[in-house]
């Protein structure tokens, strides 16, 4: 029986592997089919665009040549019309003079004959016919405007699709991961990619695709996201910014494109993108805190308990004290228990036990009061507030009645003389006991705690009136190096 079960388990494992392999294959084929349809439409569109450009160029050149021929024709016609007019006038004058000369020959008196002959001589000297050239001013030759497109026709007949560029090669050693950006560098395809074809064109642009994965293998598995695209890259490098590193790796591939053809993608590489990721642990949130993704808001169920006058009356009539009773200490509070009373608190769902961590907080527009920091999960009772005990450290901001900013720990507070920040960076180095709060917009260190952490830490937040959002999946930013090296001597609250 056991042997048969083990054999069945092996068969199930083989089928599971084959099932995953087939899923990957089908997704790859589907992706290729989609790419083929997109590429064929693009190539067809590019072809129509090129033909339109070619037709436009021919029309433009034809209009230019027609204009030149028309101008030359009009110029020559004007010259010939002028000569024609002058010649007709000279002919009429010559005919009149000839008639007058013939009539003079019939004169018998010497005196009249000599006078007429003298007049004819003078008129002949000034006659237009003897000043007019009898050679046309221009020729009828227009052969210099004969157009020969035989070479162009032959070139058009030799038109063919450009050769497909080879795949570039990503230079993994030159890729840089910093401040939640990835700078990717690759080596362009060599000159040999053209295959010696004189009709080839150089690479015009590149296309990069990336997707997040939790495996160092670049093969896509079921459930992982699809490829995201970065198009129209000119240089053989690109910086992908604004990333949230909520996976262990990012797979990247790139391909080259010439005038109209896109080549194959390069072999994908997996770049490690480790960062601190956490979410709000909704099971710990106070009943009047609403958790939605990376946002938490204070939504009171009524004014009772929030109006100081009503709260005072209730406290007198209530048998429950705001001070935690022995059976509600942190040690006995299970993870399923929410914060209660005036502890409008919610914790993060990922512990910190070593290493460096960083996340950011932004208050919403209508905020009145919030606290942000870290705490030992086991040290907070349901009614405990951040910074009141030895197991929590926080930055408290308020603009209720008046603006204030303070660092709190072990029921001690240090007032901070700085405008209320709109973007707070929290840096925790568990091993070295450093907890820093940064005004990210102004790059100012607000406060630094120096201690020795002895238990697992979780991010902790208190919200009253308004709300906050958090940004996780962030690397420790490069600007933290300046604070860590130059602010070690700043005063801080001791545990």
PDB file of N, CA and C in Angstrom, residues 55-151:
ATOM      1  N   UNK A  55       4.698  58.443 -52.267  1.00  0.00           N
ATOM      2  CA  UNK A  55       3.758  59.078 -53.178  1.00  0.00           C
ATOM      3  C   UNK A  55       3.770  60.595 -53.011  1.00  0.00           C
ATOM      4  N   UNK A  56       3.860  61.041 -51.770  1.00  0.00           N
ATOM      5  CA  UNK A  56       3.926  62.483 -51.522  1.00  0.00           C
ATOM      6  C   UNK A  56       5.188  63.088 -52.111  1.00  0.00           C
ATOM      7  N   UNK A  57       6.313  62.341 -51.973  1.00  0.00           N
ATOM      8  CA  UNK A  57       7.572  62.834 -52.536  1.00  0.00           C
ATOM      9  C   UNK A  57       7.493  62.931 -54.054  1.00  0.00           C
ATOM     10  N   UNK A  58       6.866  61.928 -54.694  1.00  0.00           N
ATOM     11  CA  UNK A  58       6.717  61.958 -56.147  1.00  0.00           C
ATOM     12  C   UNK A  58       5.822  63.117 -56.576  1.00  0.00           C
ATOM     13  N   UNK A  59       4.732  63.304 -55.850  1.00  0.00           N
ATOM     14  CA  UNK A  59       3.837  64.410 -56.177  1.00  0.00           C
ATOM     15  C   UNK A  59       4.553  65.749 -56.021  1.00  0.00           C
ATOM     16  N   UNK A  60       5.322  65.874 -54.974  1.00  0.00           N
ATOM     17  CA  UNK A  60       6.053  67.119 -54.736  1.00  0.00           C
ATOM     18  C   UNK A  60       7.090  67.368 -55.830  1.00  0.00           C
ATOM     19  N   UNK A  61       7.845  66.312 -56.164  1.00  0.00           N
ATOM     20  CA  UNK A  61       8.857  66.454 -57.228  1.00  0.00           C
ATOM     21  C   UNK A  61       8.178  66.712 -58.572  1.00  0.00           C
ATOM     22  N   UNK A  62       7.046  66.020 -58.848  1.00  0.00           N
ATOM     23  CA  UNK A  62       6.328  66.258 -60.093  1.00  0.00           C
ATOM     24  C   UNK A  62       5.849  67.692 -60.207  1.00  0.00           C
ATOM     25  N   UNK A  63       5.319  68.237 -59.126  1.00  0.00           N
ATOM     26  CA  UNK A  63       4.860  69.629 -59.137  1.00  0.00           C
ATOM     27  C   UNK A  63       6.027  70.576 -59.388  1.00  0.00           C
ATOM     28  N   UNK A  64       7.176  70.268 -58.799  1.00  0.00           N
ATOM     29  CA  UNK A  64       8.365  71.116 -59.001  1.00  0.00           C
ATOM     30  C   UNK A  64       8.807  71.090 -60.462  1.00  0.00           C
ATOM     31  N   UNK A  65       8.859  69.893 -61.054  1.00  0.00           N
ATOM     32  CA  UNK A  65       9.290  69.780 -62.448  1.00  0.00           C
ATOM     33  C   UNK A  65       8.278  70.431 -63.393  1.00  0.00           C
ATOM     34  N   UNK A  66       6.996  70.256 -63.123  1.00  0.00           N
ATOM     35  CA  UNK A  66       5.975  70.897 -63.959  1.00  0.00           C
ATOM     36  C   UNK A  66       6.127  72.409 -63.929  1.00  0.00           C
ATOM     37  N   UNK A  67       6.417  72.947 -62.772  1.00  0.00           N
ATOM     38  CA  UNK A  67       6.578  74.387 -62.647  1.00  0.00           C
ATOM     39  C   UNK A  67       7.787  74.880 -63.438  1.00  0.00           C
ATOM     40  N   UNK A  68       8.886  74.129 -63.370  1.00  0.00           N
ATOM     41  CA  UNK A  68      10.096  74.536 -64.100  1.00  0.00           C
ATOM     42  C   UNK A  68       9.846  74.524 -65.611  1.00  0.00           C
ATOM     43  N   UNK A  69       9.185  73.459 -66.106  1.00  0.00           N
ATOM     44  CA  UNK A  69       8.897  73.366 -67.538  1.00  0.00           C
ATOM     45  C   UNK A  69       7.967  74.504 -67.968  1.00  0.00           C
ATOM     46  N   UNK A  70       6.969  74.776 -67.178  1.00  0.00           N
ATOM     47  CA  UNK A  70       6.029  75.844 -67.498  1.00  0.00           C
ATOM     48  C   UNK A  70       6.729  77.194 -67.537  1.00  0.00           C
ATOM     49  N   UNK A  71       7.609  77.451 -66.584  1.00  0.00           N
ATOM     50  CA  UNK A  71       8.337  78.708 -66.539  1.00  0.00           C
ATOM     51  C   UNK A  71       9.233  78.868 -67.768  1.00  0.00           C
ATOM     52  N   UNK A  72       9.933  77.809 -68.149  1.00  0.00           N
ATOM     53  CA  UNK A  72      10.819  77.872 -69.311  1.00  0.00           C
ATOM     54  C   UNK A  72      10.017  78.079 -70.588  1.00  0.00           C
ATOM     55  N   UNK A  73       8.897  77.393 -70.690  1.00  0.00           N
ATOM     56  CA  UNK A  73       8.032  77.546 -71.870  1.00  0.00           C
ATOM     57  C   UNK A  73       7.537  78.992 -71.984  1.00  0.00           C
ATOM     58  N   UNK A  74       7.077  79.558 -70.878  1.00  0.00           N
ATOM     59  CA  UNK A  74       6.579  80.930 -70.899  1.00  0.00           C
ATOM     60  C   UNK A  74       7.680  81.932 -71.243  1.00  0.00           C
ATOM     61  N   UNK A  75       8.883  81.680 -70.742  1.00  0.00           N
ATOM     62  CA  UNK A  75       9.996  82.592 -71.048  1.00  0.00           C
ATOM     63  C   UNK A  75      10.311  82.575 -72.530  1.00  0.00           C
ATOM     64  N   UNK A  76      10.406  81.382 -73.112  1.00  0.00           N
ATOM     65  CA  UNK A  76      10.724  81.279 -74.539  1.00  0.00           C
ATOM     66  C   UNK A  76       9.591  81.819 -75.400  1.00  0.00           C
ATOM     67  N   UNK A  77       8.367  81.571 -75.030  1.00  0.00           N
ATOM     68  CA  UNK A  77       7.238  82.104 -75.788  1.00  0.00           C
ATOM     69  C   UNK A  77       7.268  83.627 -75.807  1.00  0.00           C
ATOM     70  N   UNK A  78       7.581  84.228 -74.662  1.00  0.00           N
ATOM     71  CA  UNK A  78       7.628  85.696 -74.596  1.00  0.00           C
ATOM     72  C   UNK A  78       8.705  86.243 -75.522  1.00  0.00           C
ATOM     73  N   UNK A  79       9.875  85.604 -75.557  1.00  0.00           N
ATOM     74  CA  UNK A  79      10.958  86.048 -76.442  1.00  0.00           C
ATOM     75  C   UNK A  79      10.555  85.934 -77.909  1.00  0.00           C
ATOM     76  N   UNK A  80       9.962  84.804 -78.252  1.00  0.00           N
ATOM     77  CA  UNK A  80       9.577  84.585 -79.647  1.00  0.00           C
ATOM     78  C   UNK A  80       8.420  85.500 -80.052  1.00  0.00           C
ATOM     79  N   UNK A  81       7.476  85.734 -79.176  1.00  0.00           N
ATOM     80  CA  UNK A  81       6.373  86.653 -79.484  1.00  0.00           C
ATOM     81  C   UNK A  81       6.899  88.068 -79.711  1.00  0.00           C
ATOM     82  N   UNK A  82       7.893  88.466 -78.929  1.00  0.00           N
ATOM     83  CA  UNK A  82       8.487  89.784 -79.102  1.00  0.00           C
ATOM     84  C   UNK A  82       9.162  89.898 -80.466  1.00  0.00           C
ATOM     85  N   UNK A  83       9.944  88.850 -80.808  1.00  0.00           N
ATOM     86  CA  UNK A  83      10.590  88.866 -82.123  1.00  0.00           C
ATOM     87  C   UNK A  83       9.564  88.847 -83.251  1.00  0.00           C
ATOM     88  N   UNK A  84       8.506  88.100 -83.061  1.00  0.00           N
ATOM     89  CA  UNK A  84       7.469  88.012 -84.079  1.00  0.00           C
ATOM     90  C   UNK A  84       6.805  89.383 -84.298  1.00  0.00           C
ATOM     91  N   UNK A  85       6.541  90.079 -83.237  1.00  0.00           N
ATOM     92  CA  UNK A  85       5.912  91.400 -83.334  1.00  0.00           C
ATOM     93  C   UNK A  85       6.851  92.397 -84.010  1.00  0.00           C
ATOM     94  N   UNK A  86       8.109  92.381 -83.597  1.00  0.00           N
ATOM     95  CA  UNK A  86       9.083  93.300 -84.190  1.00  0.00           C
ATOM     96  C   UNK A  86       9.293  92.988 -85.673  1.00  0.00           C
ATOM     97  N   UNK A  87       9.319  91.708 -85.987  1.00  0.00           N
ATOM     98  CA  UNK A  87       9.513  91.311 -87.393  1.00  0.00           C
ATOM     99  C   UNK A  87       8.353  91.742 -88.269  1.00  0.00           C
ATOM    100  N   UNK A  88       7.131  91.615 -87.789  1.00  0.00           N
ATOM    101  CA  UNK A  88       5.962  92.032 -88.562  1.00  0.00           C
ATOM    102  C   UNK A  88       5.990  93.542 -88.804  1.00  0.00           C
ATOM    103  N   UNK A  89       6.368  94.291 -87.796  1.00  0.00           N
ATOM    104  CA  UNK A  89       6.452  95.745 -87.957  1.00  0.00           C
ATOM    105  C   UNK A  89       7.528  96.118 -88.978  1.00  0.00           C
ATOM    106  N   UNK A  90       8.684  95.427 -88.921  1.00  0.00           N
ATOM    107  CA  UNK A  90       9.768  95.702 -89.867  1.00  0.00           C
ATOM    108  C   UNK A  90       9.355  95.335 -91.291  1.00  0.00           C
ATOM    109  N   UNK A  91       8.581  94.265 -91.428  1.00  0.00           N
ATOM    110  CA  UNK A  91       8.122  93.834 -92.754  1.00  0.00           C
ATOM    111  C   UNK A  91       7.191  94.872 -93.375  1.00  0.00           C
ATOM    112  N   UNK A  92       6.257  95.383 -92.586  1.00  0.00           N
ATOM    113  CA  UNK A  92       5.332  96.406 -93.088  1.00  0.00           C
ATOM    114  C   UNK A  92       6.109  97.651 -93.512  1.00  0.00           C
ATOM    115  N   UNK A  93       7.066  98.062 -92.723  1.00  0.00           N
ATOM    116  CA  UNK A  93       7.880  99.243 -93.034  1.00  0.00           C
ATOM    117  C   UNK A  93       8.685  99.032 -94.305  1.00  0.00           C
ATOM    118  N   UNK A  94       9.219  97.811 -94.422  1.00  0.00           N
ATOM    119  CA  UNK A  94      10.029  97.493 -95.607  1.00  0.00           C
ATOM    120  C   UNK A  94       9.153  97.495 -96.861  1.00  0.00           C
ATOM    121  N   UNK A  95       7.953  96.954 -96.782  1.00  0.00           N
ATOM    122  CA  UNK A  95       7.055  96.918 -97.943  1.00  0.00           C
ATOM    123  C   UNK A  95       6.654  98.333 -98.357  1.00  0.00           C
ATOM    124  N   UNK A  96       6.384  99.196 -97.380  1.00  0.00           N
ATOM    125  CA  UNK A  96       6.021 100.581 -97.709  1.00  0.00           C
ATOM    126  C   UNK A  96       7.179 101.292 -98.410  1.00  0.00           C
ATOM    127  N   UNK A  97       8.414 101.063 -97.915  1.00  0.00           N
ATOM    128  CA  UNK A  97       9.586 101.704 -98.515  1.00  0.00           C
ATOM    129  C   UNK A  97       9.832 101.177 -99.934  1.00  0.00           C
ATOM    130  N   UNK A  98       9.577  99.910-100.118  1.00  0.00           N
ATOM    131  CA  UNK A  98       9.754  99.313-101.441  1.00  0.00           C
ATOM    132  C   UNK A  98       8.751  99.910-102.439  1.00  0.00           C
ATOM    133  N   UNK A  99       7.508 100.067-102.034  1.00  0.00           N
ATOM    134  CA  UNK A  99       6.506 100.685-102.916  1.00  0.00           C
ATOM    135  C   UNK A  99       6.909 102.118-103.262  1.00  0.00           C
ATOM    136  N   UNK A 100       7.389 102.842-102.258  1.00  0.00           N
ATOM    137  CA  UNK A 100       7.806 104.225-102.493  1.00  0.00           C
ATOM    138  C   UNK A 100       8.977 104.289-103.472  1.00  0.00           C
ATOM    139  N   UNK A 101       9.914 103.327-103.356  1.00  0.00           N
ATOM    140  CA  UNK A 101      11.072 103.284-104.263  1.00  0.00           C
ATOM    141  C   UNK A 101      10.627 102.972-105.693  1.00  0.00           C
ATOM    142  N   UNK A 102       9.706 102.043-105.834  1.00  0.00           N
ATOM    143  CA  UNK A 102       9.218 101.721-107.174  1.00  0.00           C
ATOM    144  C   UNK A 102       8.520 102.913-107.816  1.00  0.00           C
ATOM    145  N   UNK A 103       7.805 103.658-107.024  1.00  0.00           N
ATOM    146  CA  UNK A 103       7.127 104.835-107.553  1.00  0.00           C
ATOM    147  C   UNK A 103       8.143 105.928-107.952  1.00  0.00           C
ATOM    148  N   UNK A 104       9.222 105.978-107.186  1.00  0.00           N
ATOM    149  CA  UNK A 104      10.250 106.993-107.481  1.00  0.00           C
ATOM    150  C   UNK A 104      10.875 106.747-108.856  1.00  0.00           C
ATOM    151  N   UNK A 105      10.967 105.498-109.245  1.00  0.00           N
ATOM    152  CA  UNK A 105      11.570 105.184-110.546  1.00  0.00           C
ATOM    153  C   UNK A 105      10.744 105.753-111.715  1.00  0.00           C
ATOM    154  N   UNK A 106       9.523 106.065-111.465  1.00  0.00           N
ATOM    155  CA  UNK A 106       8.669 106.591-112.538  1.00  0.00           C
ATOM    156  C   UNK A 106       8.723 108.109-112.663  1.00  0.00           C
ATOM    157  N   UNK A 107       9.458 108.763-111.770  1.00  0.00           N
ATOM    158  CA  UNK A 107       9.548 110.230-111.807  1.00  0.00           C
ATOM    159  C   UNK A 107      10.490 110.627-112.957  1.00  0.00           C
ATOM    160  N   UNK A 108      10.051 111.649-113.779  1.00  0.00           N
ATOM    161  CA  UNK A 108      10.855 112.064-114.947  1.00  0.00           C
ATOM    162  C   UNK A 108      11.705 113.291-114.664  1.00  0.00           C
ATOM    163  N   UNK A 109      11.271 114.138-113.760  1.00  0.00           N
ATOM    164  CA  UNK A 109      12.058 115.355-113.500  1.00  0.00           C
ATOM    165  C   UNK A 109      13.192 115.013-112.560  1.00  0.00           C
ATOM    166  N   UNK A 110      14.345 115.591-112.903  1.00  0.00           N
ATOM    167  CA  UNK A 110      15.553 115.266-112.141  1.00  0.00           C
ATOM    168  C   UNK A 110      15.458 115.751-110.708  1.00  0.00           C
ATOM    169  N   UNK A 111      14.883 116.942-110.551  1.00  0.00           N
ATOM    170  CA  UNK A 111      14.873 117.531-109.205  1.00  0.00           C
ATOM    171  C   UNK A 111      13.985 116.686-108.286  1.00  0.00           C
ATOM    172  N   UNK A 112      12.809 116.297-108.767  1.00  0.00           N
ATOM    173  CA  UNK A 112      11.925 115.487-107.939  1.00  0.00           C
ATOM    174  C   UNK A 112      12.525 114.098-107.675  1.00  0.00           C
ATOM    175  N   UNK A 113      13.177 113.553-108.725  1.00  0.00           N
ATOM    176  CA  UNK A 113      13.774 112.234-108.570  1.00  0.00           C
ATOM    177  C   UNK A 113      14.862 112.247-107.502  1.00  0.00           C
ATOM    178  N   UNK A 114      15.765 113.302-107.549  1.00  0.00           N
ATOM    179  CA  UNK A 114      16.865 113.358-106.576  1.00  0.00           C
ATOM    180  C   UNK A 114      16.341 113.539-105.160  1.00  0.00           C
ATOM    181  N   UNK A 115      15.290 114.315-105.018  1.00  0.00           N
ATOM    182  CA  UNK A 115      14.722 114.521-103.681  1.00  0.00           C
ATOM    183  C   UNK A 115      14.126 113.215-103.145  1.00  0.00           C
ATOM    184  N   UNK A 116      13.413 112.503-104.019  1.00  0.00           N
ATOM    185  CA  UNK A 116      12.816 111.236-103.588  1.00  0.00           C
ATOM    186  C   UNK A 116      13.887 110.207-103.278  1.00  0.00           C
ATOM    187  N   UNK A 117      14.945 110.148-104.111  1.00  0.00           N
ATOM    188  CA  UNK A 117      16.018 109.182-103.890  1.00  0.00           C
ATOM    189  C   UNK A 117      16.717 109.448-102.562  1.00  0.00           C
ATOM    190  N   UNK A 118      16.919 110.754-102.239  1.00  0.00           N
ATOM    191  CA  UNK A 118      17.564 111.096-100.975  1.00  0.00           C
ATOM    192  C   UNK A 118      16.702 110.645 -99.793  1.00  0.00           C
ATOM    193  N   UNK A 119      15.400 110.825 -99.937  1.00  0.00           N
ATOM    194  CA  UNK A 119      14.489 110.422 -98.868  1.00  0.00           C
ATOM    195  C   UNK A 119      14.490 108.905 -98.673  1.00  0.00           C
ATOM    196  N   UNK A 120      14.559 108.172 -99.808  1.00  0.00           N
ATOM    197  CA  UNK A 120      14.607 106.701 -99.724  1.00  0.00           C
ATOM    198  C   UNK A 120      15.884 106.249 -99.033  1.00  0.00           C
ATOM    199  N   UNK A 121      16.999 106.919 -99.368  1.00  0.00           N
ATOM    200  CA  UNK A 121      18.277 106.544 -98.767  1.00  0.00           C
ATOM    201  C   UNK A 121      18.235 106.735 -97.246  1.00  0.00           C
ATOM    202  N   UNK A 122      17.667 107.845 -96.849  1.00  0.00           N
ATOM    203  CA  UNK A 122      17.589 108.113 -95.401  1.00  0.00           C
ATOM    204  C   UNK A 122      16.669 107.103 -94.713  1.00  0.00           C
ATOM    205  N   UNK A 123      15.543 106.775 -95.392  1.00  0.00           N
ATOM    206  CA  UNK A 123      14.609 105.834 -94.767  1.00  0.00           C
ATOM    207  C   UNK A 123      15.194 104.427 -94.707  1.00  0.00           C
ATOM    208  N   UNK A 124      15.971 104.042 -95.695  1.00  0.00           N
ATOM    209  CA  UNK A 124      16.612 102.729 -95.682  1.00  0.00           C
ATOM    210  C   UNK A 124      17.604 102.627 -94.540  1.00  0.00           C
ATOM    211  N   UNK A 125      18.338 103.730 -94.314  1.00  0.00           N
ATOM    212  CA  UNK A 125      19.330 103.726 -93.224  1.00  0.00           C
ATOM    213  C   UNK A 125      18.656 103.503 -91.873  1.00  0.00           C
ATOM    214  N   UNK A 126      17.461 104.049 -91.705  1.00  0.00           N
ATOM    215  CA  UNK A 126      16.763 103.952 -90.418  1.00  0.00           C
ATOM    216  C   UNK A 126      15.712 102.846 -90.398  1.00  0.00           C
ATOM    217  N   UNK A 127      15.583 102.054 -91.434  1.00  0.00           N
ATOM    218  CA  UNK A 127      14.528 101.049 -91.533  1.00  0.00           C
ATOM    219  C   UNK A 127      14.720  99.946 -90.478  1.00  0.00           C
ATOM    220  N   UNK A 128      13.641  99.552 -89.765  1.00  0.00           N
ATOM    221  CA  UNK A 128      13.717  98.482 -88.763  1.00  0.00           C
ATOM    222  C   UNK A 128      14.182  97.167 -89.359  1.00  0.00           C
ATOM    223  N   UNK A 129      13.889  96.940 -90.602  1.00  0.00           N
ATOM    224  CA  UNK A 129      14.253  95.661 -91.209  1.00  0.00           C
ATOM    225  C   UNK A 129      15.758  95.455 -91.222  1.00  0.00           C
ATOM    226  N   UNK A 130      16.523  96.566 -91.268  1.00  0.00           N
ATOM    227  CA  UNK A 130      17.971  96.431 -91.309  1.00  0.00           C
ATOM    228  C   UNK A 130      18.607  96.418 -89.907  1.00  0.00           C
ATOM    229  N   UNK A 131      17.798  96.688 -88.883  1.00  0.00           N
ATOM    230  CA  UNK A 131      18.304  96.610 -87.509  1.00  0.00           C
ATOM    231  C   UNK A 131      17.839  95.336 -86.801  1.00  0.00           C
ATOM    232  N   UNK A 132      16.945  94.604 -87.407  1.00  0.00           N
ATOM    233  CA  UNK A 132      16.349  93.419 -86.782  1.00  0.00           C
ATOM    234  C   UNK A 132      17.139  92.176 -87.171  1.00  0.00           C
ATOM    235  N   UNK A 133      17.541  91.374 -86.111  1.00  0.00           N
ATOM    236  CA  UNK A 133      18.212  90.114 -86.409  1.00  0.00           C
ATOM    237  C   UNK A 133      17.184  89.112 -86.912  1.00  0.00           C
ATOM    238  N   UNK A 134      17.602  88.348 -87.856  1.00  0.00           N
ATOM    239  CA  UNK A 134      16.691  87.362 -88.441  1.00  0.00           C
ATOM    240  C   UNK A 134      16.904  85.964 -87.860  1.00  0.00           C
ATOM    241  N   UNK A 135      17.567  85.905 -86.690  1.00  0.00           N
ATOM    242  CA  UNK A 135      17.775  84.624 -86.004  1.00  0.00           C
ATOM    243  C   UNK A 135      16.883  84.577 -84.752  1.00  0.00           C
ATOM    244  N   UNK A 136      16.115  83.476 -84.554  1.00  0.00           N
ATOM    245  CA  UNK A 136      15.248  83.398 -83.369  1.00  0.00           C
ATOM    246  C   UNK A 136      16.055  83.590 -82.078  1.00  0.00           C
ATOM    247  N   UNK A 137      15.462  84.339 -81.151  1.00  0.00           N
ATOM    248  CA  UNK A 137      16.156  84.620 -79.884  1.00  0.00           C
ATOM    249  C   UNK A 137      16.332  83.360 -79.042  1.00  0.00           C
ATOM    250  N   UNK A 138      15.415  82.404 -79.129  1.00  0.00           N
ATOM    251  CA  UNK A 138      15.509  81.152 -78.365  1.00  0.00           C
ATOM    252  C   UNK A 138      15.226  79.999 -79.298  1.00  0.00           C
ATOM    253  N   UNK A 139      15.624  78.810 -78.858  1.00  0.00           N
ATOM    254  CA  UNK A 139      15.373  77.609 -79.656  1.00  0.00           C
ATOM    255  C   UNK A 139      14.125  76.906 -79.145  1.00  0.00           C
ATOM    256  N   UNK A 140      13.675  75.950 -79.921  1.00  0.00           N
ATOM    257  CA  UNK A 140      12.524  75.168 -79.506  1.00  0.00           C
ATOM    258  C   UNK A 140      12.934  73.907 -78.746  1.00  0.00           C
ATOM    259  N   UNK A 141      14.202  73.823 -78.378  1.00  0.00           N
ATOM    260  CA  UNK A 141      14.714  72.614 -77.732  1.00  0.00           C
ATOM    261  C   UNK A 141      14.323  72.618 -76.242  1.00  0.00           C
ATOM    262  N   UNK A 142      13.576  71.599 -75.819  1.00  0.00           N
ATOM    263  CA  UNK A 142      13.225  71.412 -74.402  1.00  0.00           C
ATOM    264  C   UNK A 142      13.732  70.070 -73.888  1.00  0.00           C
ATOM    265  N   UNK A 143      14.700  69.513 -74.561  1.00  0.00           N
ATOM    266  CA  UNK A 143      15.177  68.174 -74.200  1.00  0.00           C
ATOM    267  C   UNK A 143      15.853  68.133 -72.837  1.00  0.00           C
ATOM    268  N   UNK A 144      16.358  69.322 -72.377  1.00  0.00           N
ATOM    269  CA  UNK A 144      17.013  69.311 -71.070  1.00  0.00           C
ATOM    270  C   UNK A 144      16.018  69.037 -69.939  1.00  0.00           C
ATOM    271  N   UNK A 145      14.723  69.094 -70.268  1.00  0.00           N
ATOM    272  CA  UNK A 145      13.723  68.817 -69.251  1.00  0.00           C
ATOM    273  C   UNK A 145      13.162  67.407 -69.347  1.00  0.00           C
ATOM    274  N   UNK A 146      13.738  66.610 -70.199  1.00  0.00           N
ATOM    275  CA  UNK A 146      13.299  65.226 -70.291  1.00  0.00           C
ATOM    276  C   UNK A 146      13.670  64.493 -69.009  1.00  0.00           C
ATOM    277  N   UNK A 147      12.711  63.799 -68.383  1.00  0.00           N
ATOM    278  CA  UNK A 147      12.921  63.127 -67.103  1.00  0.00           C
ATOM    279  C   UNK A 147      13.130  61.647 -67.335  1.00  0.00           C
ATOM    280  N   UNK A 148      14.173  61.107 -66.687  1.00  0.00           N
ATOM    281  CA  UNK A 148      14.463  59.689 -66.788  1.00  0.00           C
ATOM    282  C   UNK A 148      14.378  59.071 -65.388  1.00  0.00           C
ATOM    283  N   UNK A 149      13.340  58.300 -65.146  1.00  0.00           N
ATOM    284  CA  UNK A 149      13.150  57.655 -63.854  1.00  0.00           C
ATOM    285  C   UNK A 149      13.504  56.175 -63.890  1.00  0.00           C
ATOM    286  N   UNK A 150      14.268  55.783 -64.860  1.00  0.00           N
ATOM    287  CA  UNK A 150      14.583  54.353 -64.986  1.00  0.00           C
ATOM    288  C   UNK A 150      15.329  53.839 -63.768  1.00  0.00           C
ATOM    289  N   UNK A 151      16.286  54.623 -63.257  1.00  0.00           N
ATOM    290  CA  UNK A 151      17.037  54.181 -62.067  1.00  0.00           C
ATOM    291  C   UNK A 151      16.126  54.093 -60.855  1.00  0.00           C
TER     292      UNK A 151
END
